[in-house]
Amino acid sequence: GQQVMQIPQYQHVQEGEDFTTYCNSSTTLSNIQWYKQRPGGHPVFLIQLVKSGEVKKQKRLTFQFGEAKKNSSLHITATQTTDVGTYFCAGRAAGNKLTFGGGTRVLVKP
Amino acid sequence: NAGVTQTPKFRVLKTGQSMTLLCAQDMNHEYMYWYRQDPGMGLRLIHYSVGEGTTAKGEVPDGYNVSRLKKQNFLLGLESAAPSQTSVYFCASIHQGQLEAFFGQGTRLTVV
């Protein structure tokens, strides 16, 4: 079945620095979504990418969908303490099955 | 408008006991999902439903059953709880043709 993998599992970032987290699917995706889960909270939708090679920005967050529609990345610039949390990618396959990656847990050092 | 509501929020079960987790959404969403979240394992899909009266298995369905008798409710049942089912359970719903999944607040279940 479809598998979605994320790296790294943990990301320790100095406040003000940039970092990137990556998402890879074992199958071609119709679209990919990104969610953020704050500590103790529930996942909250950030964005969806649909087109091959698509790039979308939300303030300091840049999301990219790979040309083959099997991978995606999230790049955060000038990390702030408000960026703390776990970032998940999720792929939607046929039958509306929504599969999540393992997440990247982001810790920010002030 | 409450969104997605999970009941209960916390529960402690003894091994072998049964229980039902309730997920209710008031957004008229067609699709509903049950996930479990364990440290380092992300969100793993247990079962899901694409409409009233229909259910399908996810990645980790063993030991769980589900029912979707009403469009707004998705029930997750544990017939005989095991310590391996200690986890945080999240329910989510999606409106057909739209993008985002809306999540409930989660149910923290401990099986001793």
PDB file of N, CA, C and O in Angstrom, chain B residues 13-47:
ATOM      1  N   LEU B  13      -8.576   1.977  30.559  1.00  0.00           N
ATOM      2  CA  LEU B  13      -9.246   0.685  30.453  1.00  0.00           C
ATOM      3  C   LEU B  13      -8.362  -0.402  31.025  1.00  0.00           C
ATOM      4  O   LEU B  13      -7.129  -0.302  30.974  1.00  0.00           O
ATOM      5  N   LYS B  14      -8.998  -1.452  31.501  1.00  0.00           N
ATOM      6  CA  LYS B  14      -8.250  -2.642  31.863  1.00  0.00           C
ATOM      7  C   LYS B  14      -8.202  -3.560  30.649  1.00  0.00           C
ATOM      8  O   LYS B  14      -9.109  -3.566  29.801  1.00  0.00           O
ATOM      9  N   THR B  15      -7.143  -4.338  30.577  1.00  0.00           N
ATOM     10  CA  THR B  15      -7.000  -5.294  29.480  1.00  0.00           C
ATOM     11  C   THR B  15      -8.238  -6.183  29.401  1.00  0.00           C
ATOM     12  O   THR B  15      -8.692  -6.711  30.415  1.00  0.00           O
ATOM     13  N   GLY B  16      -8.766  -6.311  28.178  1.00  0.00           N
ATOM     14  CA  GLY B  16      -9.934  -7.149  27.976  1.00  0.00           C
ATOM     15  C   GLY B  16     -11.255  -6.395  27.988  1.00  0.00           C
ATOM     16  O   GLY B  16     -12.274  -6.913  27.522  1.00  0.00           O
ATOM     17  N   GLN B  17     -11.262  -5.179  28.508  1.00  0.00           N
ATOM     18  CA  GLN B  17     -12.497  -4.402  28.517  1.00  0.00           C
ATOM     19  C   GLN B  17     -12.790  -3.869  27.120  1.00  0.00           C
ATOM     20  O   GLN B  17     -11.908  -3.804  26.260  1.00  0.00           O
ATOM     21  N   SER B  18     -14.036  -3.491  26.931  1.00  0.00           N
ATOM     22  CA  SER B  18     -14.428  -2.927  25.641  1.00  0.00           C
ATOM     23  C   SER B  18     -14.865  -1.480  25.827  1.00  0.00           C
ATOM     24  O   SER B  18     -15.226  -1.066  26.925  1.00  0.00           O
ATOM     25  N   MET B  19     -14.795  -0.720  24.742  1.00  0.00           N
ATOM     26  CA  MET B  19     -15.288   0.652  24.790  1.00  0.00           C
ATOM     27  C   MET B  19     -15.516   1.165  23.368  1.00  0.00           C
ATOM     28  O   MET B  19     -15.033   0.562  22.399  1.00  0.00           O
ATOM     29  N   THR B  20     -16.250   2.240  23.287  1.00  0.00           N
ATOM     30  CA  THR B  20     -16.514   2.893  22.011  1.00  0.00           C
ATOM     31  C   THR B  20     -16.134   4.350  22.100  1.00  0.00           C
ATOM     32  O   THR B  20     -16.514   5.035  23.055  1.00  0.00           O
ATOM     33  N   LEU B  21     -15.368   4.796  21.110  1.00  0.00           N
ATOM     34  CA  LEU B  21     -15.035   6.210  20.988  1.00  0.00           C
ATOM     35  C   LEU B  21     -15.983   6.822  19.964  1.00  0.00           C
ATOM     36  O   LEU B  21     -16.216   6.254  18.898  1.00  0.00           O
ATOM     37  N   LEU B  22     -16.508   7.986  20.307  1.00  0.00           N
ATOM     38  CA  LEU B  22     -17.453   8.657  19.424  1.00  0.00           C
ATOM     39  C   LEU B  22     -16.815   9.877  18.777  1.00  0.00           C
ATOM     40  O   LEU B  22     -16.152  10.676  19.436  1.00  0.00           O
ATOM     41  N   CYS B  23     -17.026  10.004  17.476  1.00  0.00           N
ATOM     42  CA  CYS B  23     -16.619  11.193  16.739  1.00  0.00           C
ATOM     43  C   CYS B  23     -17.877  11.789  16.107  1.00  0.00           C
ATOM     44  O   CYS B  23     -18.590  11.082  15.388  1.00  0.00           O
ATOM     45  N   ALA B  24     -18.141  13.040  16.375  1.00  0.00           N
ATOM     46  CA  ALA B  24     -19.304  13.716  15.821  1.00  0.00           C
ATOM     47  C   ALA B  24     -18.870  14.997  15.126  1.00  0.00           C
ATOM     48  O   ALA B  24     -18.091  15.775  15.680  1.00  0.00           O
ATOM     49  N   GLN B  25     -19.382  15.191  13.902  1.00  0.00           N
ATOM     50  CA  GLN B  25     -19.078  16.428  13.181  1.00  0.00           C
ATOM     51  C   GLN B  25     -20.378  17.076  12.699  1.00  0.00           C
ATOM     52  O   GLN B  25     -21.301  16.384  12.278  1.00  0.00           O
ATOM     53  N   ASP B  26     -20.409  18.393  12.786  1.00  0.00           N
ATOM     54  CA  ASP B  26     -21.617  19.126  12.438  1.00  0.00           C
ATOM     55  C   ASP B  26     -21.432  19.938  11.158  1.00  0.00           C
ATOM     56  O   ASP B  26     -22.128  20.946  10.935  1.00  0.00           O
ATOM     57  N   MET B  27     -20.505  19.505  10.304  1.00  0.00           N
ATOM     58  CA  MET B  27     -20.203  20.257   9.077  1.00  0.00           C
ATOM     59  C   MET B  27     -20.740  19.553   7.834  1.00  0.00           C
ATOM     60  O   MET B  27     -20.425  19.944   6.708  1.00  0.00           O
ATOM     61  N   ASN B  28     -21.496  18.481   8.035  1.00  0.00           N
ATOM     62  CA  ASN B  28     -22.084  17.733   6.915  1.00  0.00           C
ATOM     63  C   ASN B  28     -21.011  17.127   5.993  1.00  0.00           C
ATOM     64  O   ASN B  28     -21.218  16.996   4.779  1.00  0.00           O
ATOM     65  N   HIS B  29     -19.888  16.755   6.583  1.00  0.00           N
ATOM     66  CA  HIS B  29     -18.805  16.178   5.798  1.00  0.00           C
ATOM     67  C   HIS B  29     -19.093  14.733   5.431  1.00  0.00           C
ATOM     68  O   HIS B  29     -19.642  13.972   6.234  1.00  0.00           O
ATOM     69  N   GLU B  30     -18.663  14.362   4.200  1.00  0.00           N
ATOM     70  CA  GLU B  30     -18.908  12.995   3.738  1.00  0.00           C
ATOM     71  C   GLU B  30     -17.869  12.014   4.285  1.00  0.00           C
ATOM     72  O   GLU B  30     -18.177  10.880   4.598  1.00  0.00           O
ATOM     73  N   TYR B  31     -16.601  12.470   4.339  1.00  0.00           N
ATOM     74  CA  TYR B  31     -15.511  11.551   4.681  1.00  0.00           C
ATOM     75  C   TYR B  31     -15.113  11.709   6.141  1.00  0.00           C
ATOM     76  O   TYR B  31     -14.942  12.828   6.623  1.00  0.00           O
ATOM     77  N   MET B  32     -14.916  10.576   6.799  1.00  0.00           N
ATOM     78  CA  MET B  32     -14.461  10.601   8.186  1.00  0.00           C
ATOM     79  C   MET B  32     -13.385   9.551   8.394  1.00  0.00           C
ATOM     80  O   MET B  32     -13.398   8.505   7.730  1.00  0.00           O
ATOM     81  N   TYR B  33     -12.459   9.831   9.314  1.00  0.00           N
ATOM     82  CA  TYR B  33     -11.274   9.001   9.506  1.00  0.00           C
ATOM     83  C   TYR B  33     -10.980   8.835  10.995  1.00  0.00           C
ATOM     84  O   TYR B  33     -11.199   9.753  11.775  1.00  0.00           O
ATOM     85  N   TRP B  34     -10.422   7.653  11.329  1.00  0.00           N
ATOM     86  CA  TRP B  34      -9.879   7.441  12.655  1.00  0.00           C
ATOM     87  C   TRP B  34      -8.385   7.142  12.531  1.00  0.00           C
ATOM     88  O   TRP B  34      -7.979   6.259  11.761  1.00  0.00           O
ATOM     89  N   TYR B  35      -7.574   7.893  13.309  1.00  0.00           N
ATOM     90  CA  TYR B  35      -6.133   7.688  13.350  1.00  0.00           C
ATOM     91  C   TYR B  35      -5.709   7.419  14.787  1.00  0.00           C
ATOM     92  O   TYR B  35      -6.361   7.852  15.735  1.00  0.00           O
ATOM     93  N   ARG B  36      -4.575   6.754  14.916  1.00  0.00           N
ATOM     94  CA  ARG B  36      -3.926   6.670  16.205  1.00  0.00           C
ATOM     95  C   ARG B  36      -2.549   7.298  16.089  1.00  0.00           C
ATOM     96  O   ARG B  36      -1.900   7.215  15.020  1.00  0.00           O
ATOM     97  N   GLN B  37      -2.133   7.960  17.162  1.00  0.00           N
ATOM     98  CA  GLN B  37      -0.836   8.627  17.158  1.00  0.00           C
ATOM     99  C   GLN B  37      -0.002   8.111  18.314  1.00  0.00           C
ATOM    100  O   GLN B  37      -0.372   8.241  19.477  1.00  0.00           O
ATOM    101  N   ASP B  38       1.134   7.537  17.971  1.00  0.00           N
ATOM    102  CA  ASP B  38       2.079   7.037  18.958  1.00  0.00           C
ATOM    103  C   ASP B  38       3.409   7.757  18.776  1.00  0.00           C
ATOM    104  O   ASP B  38       3.731   8.164  17.651  1.00  0.00           O
ATOM    105  N   PRO B  39       4.188   7.910  19.841  1.00  0.00           N
ATOM    106  CA  PRO B  39       5.460   8.638  19.740  1.00  0.00           C
ATOM    107  C   PRO B  39       6.330   8.100  18.611  1.00  0.00           C
ATOM    108  O   PRO B  39       6.586   6.897  18.539  1.00  0.00           O
ATOM    109  N   GLY B  40       6.770   8.995  17.735  1.00  0.00           N
ATOM    110  CA  GLY B  40       7.663   8.612  16.650  1.00  0.00           C
ATOM    111  C   GLY B  40       7.002   7.874  15.499  1.00  0.00           C
ATOM    112  O   GLY B  40       7.680   7.476  14.552  1.00  0.00           O
ATOM    113  N   MET B  41       5.673   7.672  15.584  1.00  0.00           N
ATOM    114  CA  MET B  41       4.987   6.877  14.548  1.00  0.00           C
ATOM    115  C   MET B  41       4.057   7.720  13.686  1.00  0.00           C
ATOM    116  O   MET B  41       3.409   7.207  12.782  1.00  0.00           O
ATOM    117  N   GLY B  42       3.955   8.974  13.971  1.00  0.00           N
ATOM    118  CA  GLY B  42       3.069   9.799  13.178  1.00  0.00           C
ATOM    119  C   GLY B  42       1.616   9.443  13.395  1.00  0.00           C
ATOM    120  O   GLY B  42       1.218   8.940  14.454  1.00  0.00           O
ATOM    121  N   LEU B  43       0.806   9.672  12.399  1.00  0.00           N
ATOM    122  CA  LEU B  43      -0.631   9.373  12.436  1.00  0.00           C
ATOM    123  C   LEU B  43      -0.881   8.166  11.549  1.00  0.00           C
ATOM    124  O   LEU B  43      -0.643   8.206  10.346  1.00  0.00           O
ATOM    125  N   ARG B  44      -1.366   7.115  12.137  1.00  0.00           N
ATOM    126  CA  ARG B  44      -1.627   5.901  11.358  1.00  0.00           C
ATOM    127  C   ARG B  44      -3.131   5.688  11.219  1.00  0.00           C
ATOM    128  O   ARG B  44      -3.863   5.716  12.206  1.00  0.00           O
ATOM    129  N   LEU B  45      -3.545   5.446  10.003  1.00  0.00           N
ATOM    130  CA  LEU B  45      -4.967   5.327   9.694  1.00  0.00           C
ATOM    131  C   LEU B  45      -5.507   3.973  10.138  1.00  0.00           C
ATOM    132  O   LEU B  45      -4.986   2.917   9.749  1.00  0.00           O
ATOM    133  N   ILE B  46      -6.576   3.994  10.924  1.00  0.00           N
ATOM    134  CA  ILE B  46      -7.171   2.760  11.432  1.00  0.00           C
ATOM    135  C   ILE B  46      -8.289   2.298  10.488  1.00  0.00           C
ATOM    136  O   ILE B  46      -8.243   1.218   9.912  1.00  0.00           O
ATOM    137  N   HIS B  47      -9.314   3.116  10.388  1.00  0.00           N
ATOM    138  CA  HIS B  47     -10.435   2.894   9.469  1.00  0.00           C
ATOM    139  C   HIS B  47     -10.906   4.237   8.957  1.00  0.00           C
ATOM    140  O   HIS B  47     -10.645   5.265   9.567  1.00  0.00           O
TER     141      HIS B  47
END
